[in-house]
Amino acid sequence: MGRGKLIAFGVSGILVVAVVIGLIAGISHHKSSSGGDDVLSTSSKSIAAICAPTDYKQACVDSVSSLANDQTATPQSYIQAALNLTIQEVQSALEKAGKIGKEAKESDQKMAVEDCQDLLQFATDELEASFSSVGDSDLHTLNDRQAELQNWLSAVMSYQDTCLDGVTQPDLKIQMSNRLVNATKLTDNALAIVSSISNILNIFNVSLNTSATSRRLLEESNYVDTEGYPAWFSVGDRKLLAGQSSDQAAPDAVVAKDGTGQYKTIAAALEAYPKKQKGRYVIYVKAGIYDEYITVTKNQVNVFMYGDGPRKTIVTGSKSHTTGFPTFRTASFTAIGSGFIAKSMGFQNTAGPQGHQAVALRVQSDMASFYNCRMDGYQDTLYVQTHRQFYRNCVISGTVDFIFGDASAMIQNCLIIVRKPMDNQQNTVTAQGRTSRFESTGLVIQNCRIVPEEKLHPVRFQIPTYLGRPWKEFSRTVIMESTLGDLIRPEGWMPWSGNFALDTCYYAEYANRGPGATTNKRVNWKGYKVITNKNEILQFTSGAFLQGDQWLRFTGAPHFLGLKN
């Protein structure tokens, strides 16, 4: 396995606890000659409960060892201690990145290290948010916050990995890898701990109401008002969700290239985003081709942008890896601020297949939604980078790995068009980037159609097309209730490189149809399976996988939370 675990997955829980208690005993007796065995017995069991699910046991014990003799420590105390050390390590890597950047010789590597600084700042922010959330929780709401914490910490893993992916100069990559190794282990441990919150609380003898859900948490925090809307919703927001179509809503900003709006560029409309904005900030973008690179920043939350149709209102760009940009920087449109919604718009990258990595749309926004949109490109068209994302009634086109990233992403009722690649290339629809078995991320394609474009159709049997390949060690992709065209190879999936990730990935198919959906000749990887049990597949529906029952109805996009059939 690529990242080397300190203890085998098959070791029993009893032996794991014994190993952890042994580590704690050594540390505790080394650090203190007083306190007695009774203190050690109580504290060691608590630390063992916290560290048992982790893969990096010694790092976990070190991170919470300050509490080894604290009889008043709570589960929150232990989790915050683990998060606090993780924050310190990420901040240390962030500081070092600035120095490493000065050694970069090529412009693309300077940009890549600058990207590392941005990404590690995002990681720090989300770790601090996790730390605060744990501190603000009582024992019951801590359990309710599990999904949210997993969401944030999974993003932190993605930021760290994206940083390293961009740095290709060997000496710089080694330096950045060395700076991030501890942060990565500690983040992985934090994810493991959060993933086991229920078990940990049980060990601490905390009685949980298993019927409680995050809805109670939202109500207690005044997130939802008496009408069932988020408390920050404005009157305009309520009208949008009461059946009034977006093109009839009174926008806060109108963009038109011909001068008939308030702004001629999308960037100008975003710059006008009020610092004390409450409710959605609605931008109407009139028909036109907008050749500008757009970023909806972290502070620009709850932006709702709509156009006159995905073939009429188009954001375009042509940055690519071939022209000297790291993949992260090639996106024509980037959405970072949480709660971003796009409707009836097109996003494209015109670099062509010769541009290699060339992103049309990069999405980092949490609880993001795209409805009736197009994403057109070739390699790496749609970068579902982090957090929870939902795509409905969209068209997504490309060739190599054209839906990729490490978000929790649901693509529902969409048309996925496979294009003709360069000579000697094959098509792969997906390349999911999950790097830890504890991440809550994955890519789900539900009730979609996967078809060839017109240029590919005559040669679709000569040019191999696969559903995906495992980009990272724990890559997770599920294709369900979809129609697969005859262009899909009988084996369905292709390796990334040799045997890499074939045992640790999670690739599954459920109730697909069409000539490409036959599974009797699929790959025989340990990580691949055909699911036939409805109860097993439900975990990958938008209600469970995205916690969509809590937020999708507020986006205005049509959706279903469970299975289509």
Coordinates of C-alpha atoms in Angstrom, one line a residue:
M1 CA 0.0 0.0 0.0
G2 CA 1.3 3.4 -1.0
R3 CA 1.2 5.2 2.4
G4 CA 2.3 2.3 4.6
K5 CA 0.1 1.7 7.7
L6 CA 1.6 1.1 11.1
I7 CA -0.7 -1.7 11.9
A8 CA -2.5 -4.2 9.7
F9 CA -6.2 -3.8 9.1
G10 CA -6.8 -7.4 10.1
V11 CA -5.6 -7.1 13.7
S12 CA -8.4 -7.6 16.2
G13 CA -9.8 -4.7 18.2
I14 CA -8.6 -6.2 21.4
L15 CA -5.0 -6.4 20.2
V16 CA -5.2 -2.9 18.8
V17 CA -6.3 -1.5 22.2
A18 CA -3.5 -3.5 23.9
V19 CA -1.0 -2.0 21.5
V20 CA -2.3 1.5 22.1
I21 CA -2.3 1.0 25.9
G22 CA 1.2 -0.2 25.7
L23 CA 2.3 3.0 23.9
I24 CA 0.4 5.1 26.4
A25 CA 2.0 3.3 29.3
G26 CA 5.5 3.9 28.0
I27 CA 4.8 7.6 27.4
S28 CA 3.0 8.2 30.6
H29 CA 5.6 6.5 32.8
H30 CA 8.3 8.3 30.9
K31 CA 6.8 11.7 31.4
S32 CA 5.6 11.3 35.0
S33 CA 7.0 9.3 38.0
S34 CA 3.8 10.1 40.0
G35 CA 0.1 9.6 39.5
G36 CA -0.2 5.8 40.0
D37 CA -1.5 3.0 38.0
D38 CA -5.2 3.9 38.7
V39 CA -4.7 7.2 36.8
L40 CA -2.9 5.4 34.0
S41 CA -5.6 2.7 33.8
T42 CA -8.4 5.2 33.4
S43 CA -6.6 7.6 31.0
S44 CA -5.1 4.8 28.9
K45 CA -8.5 3.3 28.3
S46 CA -9.8 6.7 27.2
I47 CA -6.8 7.3 24.8
A48 CA -7.1 3.7 23.6
A49 CA -10.8 4.4 22.7
I50 CA -9.8 7.5 20.8
C51 CA -6.8 6.0 19.0
A52 CA -8.0 2.5 18.3
P53 CA -9.6 3.3 14.9
T54 CA -6.6 5.2 13.6
D55 CA -3.9 3.9 11.2
Y56 CA -1.1 5.9 12.7
K57 CA -1.2 4.8 16.3
Q58 CA 2.0 6.5 17.6
A59 CA 1.1 9.8 16.0
C60 CA -2.4 9.6 17.6
V61 CA -1.1 8.8 21.1
D62 CA 1.5 11.6 20.8
S63 CA -1.3 14.1 19.8
V64 CA -3.4 13.4 22.9
S65 CA -0.7 12.4 25.4
S66 CA -1.0 15.8 27.2
L67 CA -4.3 14.4 28.5
A68 CA -2.9 11.1 29.7
N69 CA -3.2 12.1 33.4
D70 CA -6.3 14.4 33.1
Q71 CA -9.2 12.7 34.8
T72 CA -11.6 15.4 33.7
A73 CA -10.9 15.1 30.0
T74 CA -14.0 14.6 27.8
P75 CA -14.3 13.1 24.3
Q76 CA -14.3 16.6 23.0
S77 CA -11.0 17.3 24.8
Y78 CA -9.3 14.4 23.1
I79 CA -10.6 15.2 19.7
Q80 CA -9.7 18.9 20.0
A81 CA -6.2 17.9 21.1
A82 CA -5.8 15.7 18.0
L83 CA -7.1 18.6 15.8
N84 CA -4.9 21.2 17.5
L85 CA -1.7 19.3 16.7
T86 CA -2.9 18.8 13.1
I87 CA -3.5 22.6 12.8
Q88 CA 0.0 23.2 14.1
E89 CA 1.5 20.8 11.5
V90 CA -0.4 22.3 8.6
Q91 CA 0.5 25.9 9.7
S92 CA 4.2 24.8 9.8
A93 CA 3.9 23.4 6.3
L94 CA 2.2 26.6 5.2
E95 CA 5.1 28.7 6.5
K96 CA 7.7 26.4 4.9
A97 CA 5.9 26.6 1.5
G98 CA 6.8 30.2 1.2
K99 CA 10.5 29.4 1.6
I100 CA 10.3 26.4 -0.8
G101 CA 8.6 28.6 -3.4
K102 CA 11.7 30.8 -3.6
E103 CA 13.7 27.8 -4.8
A104 CA 11.3 27.1 -7.7
K105 CA 13.0 27.5 -11.0
E106 CA 10.1 27.3 -13.5
S107 CA 7.1 29.6 -13.5
D108 CA 4.6 26.7 -13.4
Q109 CA 6.4 25.4 -10.2
K110 CA 6.3 28.9 -8.6
M111 CA 2.5 28.9 -9.3
A112 CA 2.2 25.4 -7.9
V113 CA 3.9 26.4 -4.6
E114 CA 1.7 29.4 -4.5
D115 CA -1.3 27.1 -4.9
C116 CA 0.1 25.1 -2.0
Q117 CA 0.0 28.2 0.2
D118 CA -3.7 28.8 -0.8
L119 CA -4.6 25.2 -0.3
L120 CA -3.0 24.9 3.1
Q121 CA -4.7 28.1 4.2
F122 CA -8.0 26.5 3.2
A123 CA -6.9 23.4 5.2
T124 CA -6.1 25.5 8.2
D125 CA -9.4 27.3 8.1
E126 CA -11.4 24.1 7.9
L127 CA -9.4 22.5 10.7
E128 CA -10.1 25.5 12.9
A129 CA -13.7 25.3 12.0
S130 CA -13.7 21.6 13.0
F131 CA -11.9 22.5 16.2
S132 CA -14.5 25.1 17.1
S133 CA -17.4 22.9 16.1
V134 CA -16.2 20.1 18.5
G135 CA -15.7 22.7 21.3
D136 CA -19.2 24.1 20.8
S137 CA -20.8 20.6 20.9
D138 CA -22.2 18.8 23.8
L139 CA -21.9 15.0 23.7
H140 CA -25.1 14.5 21.7
T141 CA -24.6 17.3 19.1
L142 CA -21.0 16.0 18.7
N143 CA -22.5 12.8 17.4
D144 CA -24.9 14.8 15.2
R145 CA -22.0 16.8 13.7
Q146 CA -20.2 13.7 12.5
A147 CA -21.1 14.1 8.8
E148 CA -20.1 17.8 8.9
L149 CA -16.8 17.1 10.5
Q150 CA -16.0 14.3 8.0
N151 CA -16.9 16.7 5.2
W152 CA -14.4 19.3 6.4
L153 CA -11.6 16.9 7.3
S154 CA -12.0 15.1 3.9
A155 CA -11.5 18.4 2.3
V156 CA -8.3 19.0 4.3
M157 CA -7.0 15.7 3.0
S158 CA -7.8 16.8 -0.6
Y159 CA -6.1 20.2 -0.1
Q160 CA -2.9 18.5 1.0
D161 CA -2.9 16.0 -1.8
T162 CA -3.7 18.6 -4.4
C163 CA -0.8 20.7 -3.2
L164 CA 1.6 17.8 -3.8
D165 CA 0.0 16.9 -7.2
G166 CA 0.9 20.3 -8.5
V167 CA 4.6 20.3 -7.5
T168 CA 6.5 18.2 -10.0
Q169 CA 10.0 19.6 -9.7
P170 CA 11.6 16.6 -7.9
D171 CA 13.6 18.4 -5.2
L172 CA 10.6 20.7 -4.4
K173 CA 8.2 17.8 -4.3
I174 CA 10.4 16.0 -1.8
Q175 CA 10.6 19.1 0.4
M176 CA 6.8 19.6 0.3
S177 CA 6.2 15.9 0.9
N178 CA 8.5 16.0 4.0
R179 CA 6.7 19.1 5.3
L180 CA 3.3 17.5 4.9
V181 CA 3.9 13.9 6.0
N182 CA 3.0 14.6 9.7
A183 CA 0.0 16.8 8.8
T184 CA -1.3 14.1 6.5
K185 CA -1.0 11.3 9.1
L186 CA -2.7 13.5 11.7
T187 CA -5.5 14.5 9.4
D188 CA -6.0 10.8 8.5
N189 CA -6.2 10.1 12.3
A190 CA -8.6 12.9 12.9
L191 CA -10.9 11.5 10.2
A192 CA -10.6 8.0 11.7
I193 CA -11.6 9.4 15.1
V194 CA -14.5 11.4 13.7
S195 CA -15.7 8.3 11.7
S196 CA -15.9 6.4 15.0
I197 CA -17.6 9.0 17.2
S198 CA -20.5 6.8 18.0
N199 CA -18.3 3.9 19.2
I200 CA -16.1 6.3 21.1
L201 CA -19.0 7.9 22.9
N202 CA -20.3 4.4 23.8
I203 CA -16.9 3.5 25.3
F204 CA -17.1 6.7 27.4
N205 CA -20.5 5.5 28.6
V206 CA -22.5 8.3 26.8
S207 CA -26.0 7.2 26.1
L208 CA -27.1 8.4 22.6
N209 CA -30.5 8.8 21.1
T210 CA -30.0 6.9 17.9
S211 CA -33.1 8.5 16.4
A212 CA -31.7 12.0 16.7
T213 CA -30.5 13.5 13.5
S214 CA -28.7 16.6 12.3
R215 CA -32.1 18.2 11.8
R216 CA -32.3 18.7 15.6
L217 CA -28.8 20.2 15.6
L218 CA -29.9 22.7 12.9
E219 CA -33.0 23.7 14.7
E220 CA -31.1 24.2 18.0
S221 CA -28.7 26.5 16.2
N222 CA -31.6 28.6 14.7
Y223 CA -30.5 27.5 11.3
V224 CA -34.1 26.7 10.3
D225 CA -37.0 29.0 11.0
T226 CA -40.6 28.2 11.7
E227 CA -41.4 27.8 8.0
G228 CA -38.6 25.3 7.5
Y229 CA -36.2 27.7 5.6
P230 CA -32.6 28.6 6.6
A231 CA -32.7 31.6 9.0
W232 CA -30.6 33.7 6.6
F233 CA -33.1 33.3 3.7
S234 CA -34.5 36.6 2.4
V235 CA -38.0 37.2 1.1
G236 CA -36.5 36.8 -2.4
D237 CA -35.1 33.4 -1.5
R238 CA -38.4 32.2 -0.3
K239 CA -40.1 33.3 -3.6
L240 CA -37.5 31.5 -5.6
L241 CA -38.3 28.2 -3.8
A242 CA -42.1 28.8 -3.8
G243 CA -42.2 28.1 -7.6
Q244 CA -41.1 31.3 -9.1
S245 CA -38.5 30.6 -11.8
S246 CA -35.1 32.1 -11.5
D247 CA -35.4 34.1 -14.6
Q248 CA -38.4 35.9 -13.1
A249 CA -36.6 36.7 -9.9
A250 CA -35.3 40.2 -9.3
P251 CA -31.5 39.8 -9.5
D252 CA -29.1 41.8 -7.4
A253 CA -26.8 42.2 -10.4
V254 CA -27.4 41.9 -14.2
V255 CA -24.5 41.2 -16.5
A256 CA -24.7 41.9 -20.2
K257 CA -21.9 42.2 -22.7
D258 CA -24.0 44.6 -24.8
G259 CA -24.3 47.1 -22.0
T260 CA -27.9 46.5 -21.2
G261 CA -27.1 45.3 -17.7
Q262 CA -25.4 46.9 -14.7
Y263 CA -22.2 45.2 -15.5
K264 CA -20.4 44.0 -18.7
T265 CA -18.4 41.3 -16.9
I266 CA -19.2 38.5 -14.4
A267 CA -16.1 39.5 -12.5
A268 CA -17.5 43.0 -12.0
A269 CA -20.8 41.7 -10.7
L270 CA -18.9 39.5 -8.2
E271 CA -16.8 42.4 -7.1
A272 CA -20.0 44.2 -6.1
Y273 CA -20.9 41.4 -3.7
P274 CA -21.9 43.3 -0.5
K275 CA -19.6 42.7 2.5
K276 CA -22.6 42.3 4.8
Q277 CA -24.7 40.3 2.4
K278 CA -27.7 38.5 3.9
G279 CA -29.6 35.9 1.9
R280 CA -28.6 34.9 -1.6
Y281 CA -26.7 37.2 -3.9
V282 CA -28.4 36.7 -7.3
I283 CA -26.6 37.4 -10.6
Y284 CA -28.4 37.2 -13.9
V285 CA -25.9 36.7 -16.8
K286 CA -27.5 37.5 -20.1
A287 CA -26.7 35.6 -23.3
G288 CA -23.1 35.9 -24.5
I289 CA -19.7 34.3 -24.5
Y290 CA -17.8 35.6 -21.5
D291 CA -14.1 35.1 -22.1
E292 CA -12.9 35.7 -18.5
Y293 CA -11.5 33.7 -15.7
I294 CA -14.0 33.7 -12.8
T295 CA -13.5 32.8 -9.1
V296 CA -16.4 32.9 -6.6
T297 CA -14.2 33.5 -3.6
K298 CA -14.5 31.9 -0.1
N299 CA -16.2 35.1 1.3
Q300 CA -18.8 35.2 -1.5
V301 CA -21.2 32.7 -0.1
N302 CA -24.7 31.8 -1.3
V303 CA -24.2 33.2 -4.8
F304 CA -26.9 32.2 -7.2
M305 CA -25.9 32.7 -10.8
Y306 CA -28.2 32.0 -13.8
G307 CA -28.1 32.5 -17.5
D308 CA -30.3 32.3 -20.6
G309 CA -29.4 28.7 -21.3
P310 CA -26.2 26.5 -21.3
R311 CA -25.7 27.2 -25.0
K312 CA -26.4 30.9 -24.8
T313 CA -24.6 32.1 -21.6
I314 CA -21.1 30.6 -21.7
V315 CA -18.0 31.2 -19.6
T316 CA -15.0 30.2 -21.6
G317 CA -11.2 30.0 -21.2
S318 CA -8.3 28.1 -22.8
K319 CA -5.6 27.7 -20.0
S320 CA -4.0 24.3 -20.1
H321 CA -1.1 22.3 -18.7
T322 CA 0.5 22.5 -22.2
T323 CA 0.6 26.3 -22.0
G324 CA 2.3 26.2 -18.6
F325 CA -0.4 26.1 -16.0
P326 CA -0.8 23.6 -13.2
T327 CA -4.1 21.7 -13.5
F328 CA -5.5 23.6 -10.5
R329 CA -5.1 26.9 -12.3
T330 CA -6.6 26.0 -15.7
A331 CA -10.2 26.3 -14.7
S332 CA -12.3 28.8 -16.7
F333 CA -14.7 29.1 -13.7
T334 CA -14.0 28.3 -10.1
A335 CA -16.6 28.2 -7.3
I336 CA -15.2 28.3 -3.7
G337 CA -17.8 30.1 -1.6
S338 CA -20.2 27.7 0.1
G339 CA -23.8 27.4 -1.2
F340 CA -23.0 28.3 -4.8
I341 CA -25.8 27.6 -7.3
A342 CA -25.6 27.8 -11.1
K343 CA -28.5 27.4 -13.4
S344 CA -28.8 27.5 -17.2
M345 CA -25.1 28.3 -17.9
G346 CA -22.3 26.8 -19.9
F347 CA -18.7 26.4 -18.8
Q348 CA -16.0 25.4 -21.3
N349 CA -12.3 25.1 -21.9
T350 CA -11.3 25.4 -25.5
A351 CA -7.7 24.2 -25.2
G352 CA -8.6 21.1 -27.1
P353 CA -7.3 17.6 -26.6
Q354 CA -3.7 18.8 -27.3
G355 CA -3.9 21.0 -24.2
H356 CA -4.1 17.8 -22.0
Q357 CA -5.2 18.9 -18.5
A358 CA -7.6 21.8 -19.1
V359 CA -10.4 22.4 -16.6
A360 CA -13.7 24.0 -17.6
L361 CA -15.2 24.1 -14.1
R362 CA -13.6 23.6 -10.7
V363 CA -15.8 23.3 -7.7
Q364 CA -14.6 23.6 -4.1
S365 CA -17.9 25.0 -2.7
D366 CA -19.8 23.1 -0.1
M367 CA -23.5 22.3 -0.8
A368 CA -23.0 23.5 -4.4
S369 CA -25.7 22.8 -7.0
F370 CA -25.6 22.9 -10.8
Y371 CA -28.9 22.7 -12.7
N372 CA -29.4 22.7 -16.5
C373 CA -25.7 23.5 -17.1
R374 CA -23.0 22.4 -19.6
M375 CA -19.4 21.6 -18.8
D376 CA -17.4 21.1 -22.1
G377 CA -13.8 20.2 -22.5
Y378 CA -11.5 17.3 -23.2
Q379 CA -9.1 16.1 -20.5
D380 CA -10.1 17.1 -16.9
T381 CA -13.3 19.0 -17.8
L382 CA -15.0 18.9 -14.5
Y383 CA -12.9 19.1 -11.3
V384 CA -15.1 18.2 -8.4
Q385 CA -12.4 19.2 -5.9
T386 CA -13.9 19.1 -2.4
H387 CA -17.1 19.1 -0.3
R388 CA -20.7 18.2 -1.2
Q389 CA -21.8 18.8 -4.8
F390 CA -24.9 18.1 -6.8
Y391 CA -25.4 18.1 -10.6
R392 CA -28.8 17.7 -12.2
N393 CA -30.0 17.8 -15.8
C394 CA -26.5 18.8 -17.0
V395 CA -24.3 17.9 -20.0
I396 CA -20.7 17.0 -19.3
S397 CA -18.3 16.2 -22.1
G398 CA -14.7 15.1 -22.3
T399 CA -12.1 12.4 -23.0
V400 CA -9.5 11.5 -20.3
D401 CA -10.5 11.6 -16.6
F402 CA -13.0 14.3 -17.5
I403 CA -14.9 14.0 -14.2
F404 CA -12.3 14.0 -11.5
G405 CA -11.5 15.1 -7.9
D406 CA -12.2 14.3 -4.3
A407 CA -15.6 15.7 -3.5
S408 CA -18.7 14.0 -2.4
A409 CA -20.4 14.5 -5.7
M410 CA -23.7 13.3 -7.1
I411 CA -24.3 13.6 -10.8
Q412 CA -28.0 12.9 -11.3
N413 CA -30.1 12.8 -14.5
C414 CA -27.3 14.1 -16.6
L415 CA -26.0 13.4 -20.2
I416 CA -22.3 12.4 -20.2
I417 CA -20.8 12.7 -23.6
V418 CA -17.5 11.0 -24.4
R419 CA -15.5 12.8 -27.1
K420 CA -12.9 11.7 -29.6
P421 CA -9.4 11.9 -28.0
M422 CA -6.0 12.3 -29.5
D423 CA -4.4 9.4 -31.3
N424 CA -3.1 6.7 -28.9
Q425 CA -5.3 7.9 -26.1
Q426 CA -8.2 6.1 -24.4
N427 CA -11.2 7.6 -22.8
T428 CA -11.9 7.4 -19.1
V429 CA -15.0 9.0 -17.8
T430 CA -13.9 9.3 -14.1
A431 CA -10.8 9.5 -12.0
Q432 CA -11.8 9.9 -8.3
G433 CA -9.2 11.1 -5.8
R434 CA -9.9 9.7 -2.4
T435 CA -6.6 9.2 -0.5
S436 CA -7.9 7.8 2.9
R437 CA -10.3 5.0 3.7
F438 CA -11.9 7.3 6.3
E439 CA -12.8 10.1 3.8
S440 CA -16.6 10.5 3.2
T441 CA -15.9 11.4 -0.4
G442 CA -16.7 9.7 -3.7
L443 CA -18.3 10.1 -7.1
V444 CA -21.8 8.8 -7.8
I445 CA -23.4 8.8 -11.2
Q446 CA -27.1 8.1 -11.0
N447 CA -29.8 7.8 -13.7
C448 CA -27.5 9.3 -16.3
R449 CA -26.7 8.4 -19.9
I450 CA -23.1 7.8 -21.1
V451 CA -22.9 8.2 -24.9
P452 CA -20.3 9.0 -27.6
E453 CA -20.2 12.3 -29.5
E454 CA -20.9 12.3 -33.2
K455 CA -17.2 12.3 -34.1
L456 CA -16.4 9.4 -31.8
H457 CA -19.3 7.3 -32.9
P458 CA -17.9 5.7 -36.1
V459 CA -14.6 4.7 -34.2
R460 CA -16.1 4.0 -30.8
F461 CA -15.0 0.4 -30.9
Q462 CA -11.4 1.2 -32.0
I463 CA -10.9 3.8 -29.3
P464 CA -11.2 2.2 -25.8
T465 CA -13.7 3.9 -23.4
Y466 CA -13.8 3.0 -19.7
L467 CA -16.0 4.2 -16.8
G468 CA -13.0 5.2 -14.9
R469 CA -9.6 4.4 -13.3
P470 CA -8.4 4.7 -9.7
W471 CA -6.4 7.9 -9.5
K472 CA -5.7 7.6 -5.8
E473 CA -5.3 4.7 -3.3
F474 CA -8.9 4.7 -2.0
S475 CA -10.7 5.9 -5.2
R476 CA -14.5 5.5 -4.9
T477 CA -16.9 5.6 -7.8
V478 CA -20.4 4.2 -8.1
I479 CA -22.4 4.0 -11.3
M480 CA -26.1 3.3 -10.6
E481 CA -29.4 3.2 -12.5
S482 CA -27.7 4.6 -15.6
T483 CA -27.8 3.8 -19.3
L484 CA -24.4 2.9 -20.6
G485 CA -23.8 3.0 -24.4
D486 CA -22.0 0.3 -26.3
L487 CA -18.8 2.3 -26.4
I488 CA -18.0 1.1 -22.8
R489 CA -15.5 -1.7 -22.9
P490 CA -16.7 -5.0 -21.5
E491 CA -14.1 -4.9 -18.6
G492 CA -15.6 -1.5 -17.7
W493 CA -12.7 -0.1 -15.8
M494 CA -9.0 0.3 -16.4
P495 CA -6.0 0.4 -14.0
W496 CA -4.1 3.6 -13.3
S497 CA -0.7 2.0 -13.2
G498 CA 0.0 -1.7 -12.7
N499 CA -1.7 -3.0 -9.6
F500 CA -2.0 0.4 -7.9
A501 CA -5.2 0.7 -5.8
L502 CA -6.9 -2.3 -7.4
D503 CA -7.4 -3.8 -3.9
T504 CA -8.1 -0.6 -2.0
C505 CA -10.4 1.2 -4.4
Y506 CA -14.2 0.9 -4.2
Y507 CA -15.8 0.7 -7.6
A508 CA -19.4 -0.5 -7.9
E509 CA -22.3 -0.7 -10.3
Y510 CA -26.0 -1.1 -9.5
A511 CA -29.0 -1.6 -11.8
N512 CA -27.5 -0.1 -14.9
R513 CA -28.9 -0.7 -18.4
G514 CA -27.9 -0.5 -22.0
P515 CA -25.4 -2.4 -24.1
G516 CA -22.5 -1.2 -22.0
A517 CA -23.9 -2.3 -18.7
T518 CA -23.3 -6.0 -19.0
T519 CA -21.0 -7.0 -16.1
N520 CA -20.1 -10.6 -16.8
K521 CA -16.7 -9.6 -18.3
R522 CA -15.9 -6.8 -15.9
V523 CA -12.5 -6.5 -14.1
N524 CA -11.8 -9.0 -11.3
W525 CA -10.2 -6.5 -8.9
K526 CA -10.7 -6.9 -5.2
G527 CA -12.0 -3.3 -5.1
Y528 CA -14.7 -3.8 -7.7
K529 CA -18.2 -5.2 -7.1
V530 CA -21.7 -5.4 -8.6
I531 CA -24.3 -4.4 -6.0
T532 CA -27.6 -6.2 -6.1
N533 CA -28.9 -5.4 -2.6
K534 CA -31.0 -2.2 -2.4
N535 CA -30.1 -1.7 1.2
E536 CA -26.4 -1.7 0.3
I537 CA -26.7 0.9 -2.4
L538 CA -28.8 3.3 -0.4
Q539 CA -25.7 4.7 1.3
F540 CA -24.8 6.2 -2.1
T541 CA -28.1 8.0 -2.7
S542 CA -28.1 11.8 -2.4
G543 CA -30.0 11.8 0.9
A544 CA -27.5 9.7 2.7
F545 CA -24.3 10.4 0.7
L546 CA -24.6 14.2 0.6
Q547 CA -26.9 14.7 3.6
G548 CA -29.1 16.1 0.8
D549 CA -32.3 16.0 2.9
Q550 CA -30.8 18.9 4.9
W551 CA -30.0 21.3 2.0
L552 CA -30.9 20.2 -1.5
R553 CA -34.5 21.5 -1.3
F554 CA -33.1 25.0 -0.6
T555 CA -31.2 25.0 -3.9
G556 CA -34.4 25.0 -6.0
A557 CA -33.0 22.2 -8.2
P558 CA -35.2 19.2 -8.9
H559 CA -33.8 16.1 -7.2
F560 CA -34.6 12.8 -5.7
L561 CA -33.0 11.7 -2.4
G562 CA -33.2 7.9 -2.8
L563 CA -33.3 5.4 -5.7
K564 CA -34.9 6.3 -9.0
N565 CA -36.7 2.9 -9.2

